[in-house]
Amino acid sequence: MNSQLVPKLLVSDADAAITFYTQALGAEVSLRVAEDAVVHHAELTLGSVVFALAQSVQEWGWSDPGSVGGSPVLLVLTVADPDATAQRMAQHGAEVVIPVDNRPYGKRQGRVKDPFGHLWILSGDLR
């Protein structure tokens, strides 16, 4: 058996999140499971990366970052052009928390908070 880790982001509005990630990151929806208009699981692919999302459901203990005071997790996404990715995310409603720049540890990185409260470190090669 091959091990696999698929982060599942809990969001306040799953359909809006699907729209954001497809438009801002170019992700593609490979699976969407909903019941009574609640998305319980959606899988998205971004190149070879797979991540999932679901609607937060408080009675299940599924809390989105906004309901718990912010995200305790940083998602690191390596892309060919972190500057363009940060700009595209911001155009679709994300907030640039730390601008993309060359870092002394040999990466070009910045931090973006998506409209659902998740924090993304966008990483790439130095310019």
Short mmCIF file of C-alpha atoms in Angstrom, two decimals, residues 9-24 29 31-44 53-56 92 115-116:
data_model
loop_
_atom_site.label_atom_id
_atom_site.label_comp_id
_atom_site.label_asym_id
_atom_site.label_seq_id
_atom_site.Cartn_x
_atom_site.Cartn_y
_atom_site.Cartn_z
CA LEU A 9 -9.71 22.18 4.21
CA LEU A 10 -12.84 23.01 6.16
CA VAL A 11 -14.53 26.11 4.81
CA SER A 12 -17.58 28.22 5.59
CA ASP A 13 -18.88 28.00 1.99
CA ALA A 14 -17.69 24.95 0.04
CA ASP A 15 -19.08 25.97 -3.34
CA ALA A 16 -17.51 29.43 -3.06
CA ALA A 17 -14.22 27.77 -2.07
CA ILE A 18 -14.36 25.44 -5.08
CA THR A 19 -14.87 28.47 -7.30
CA PHE A 20 -11.99 30.35 -5.64
CA TYR A 21 -9.49 27.48 -5.88
CA THR A 22 -10.37 26.70 -9.49
CA GLN A 23 -10.14 30.34 -10.57
CA ALA A 24 -7.27 31.55 -8.38
CA VAL A 29 -12.49 19.39 -9.34
CA LEU A 31 -14.88 14.71 -7.08
CA ARG A 32 -17.75 16.56 -5.37
CA VAL A 33 -20.02 14.82 -2.85
CA ALA A 34 -22.96 16.78 -1.46
CA GLU A 35 -26.10 15.97 0.48
CA ASP A 36 -28.89 18.47 1.19
CA ALA A 37 -26.79 21.23 -0.43
CA VAL A 38 -23.89 20.58 1.99
CA VAL A 39 -20.60 19.60 0.35
CA HIS A 40 -19.15 16.89 2.58
CA HIS A 41 -16.18 16.18 0.35
CA ALA A 42 -14.68 17.67 -2.77
CA GLU A 43 -11.31 16.69 -4.21
CA LEU A 44 -9.31 19.12 -6.28
CA LEU A 53 -12.39 20.52 1.11
CA ALA A 54 -15.68 20.31 2.93
CA GLN A 55 -18.30 22.55 4.41
CA SER A 56 -17.75 23.19 8.10
CA HIS A 92 -10.01 36.62 -6.36
CA PRO A 115 -11.01 34.16 1.66
CA PHE A 116 -11.79 31.17 3.90
#
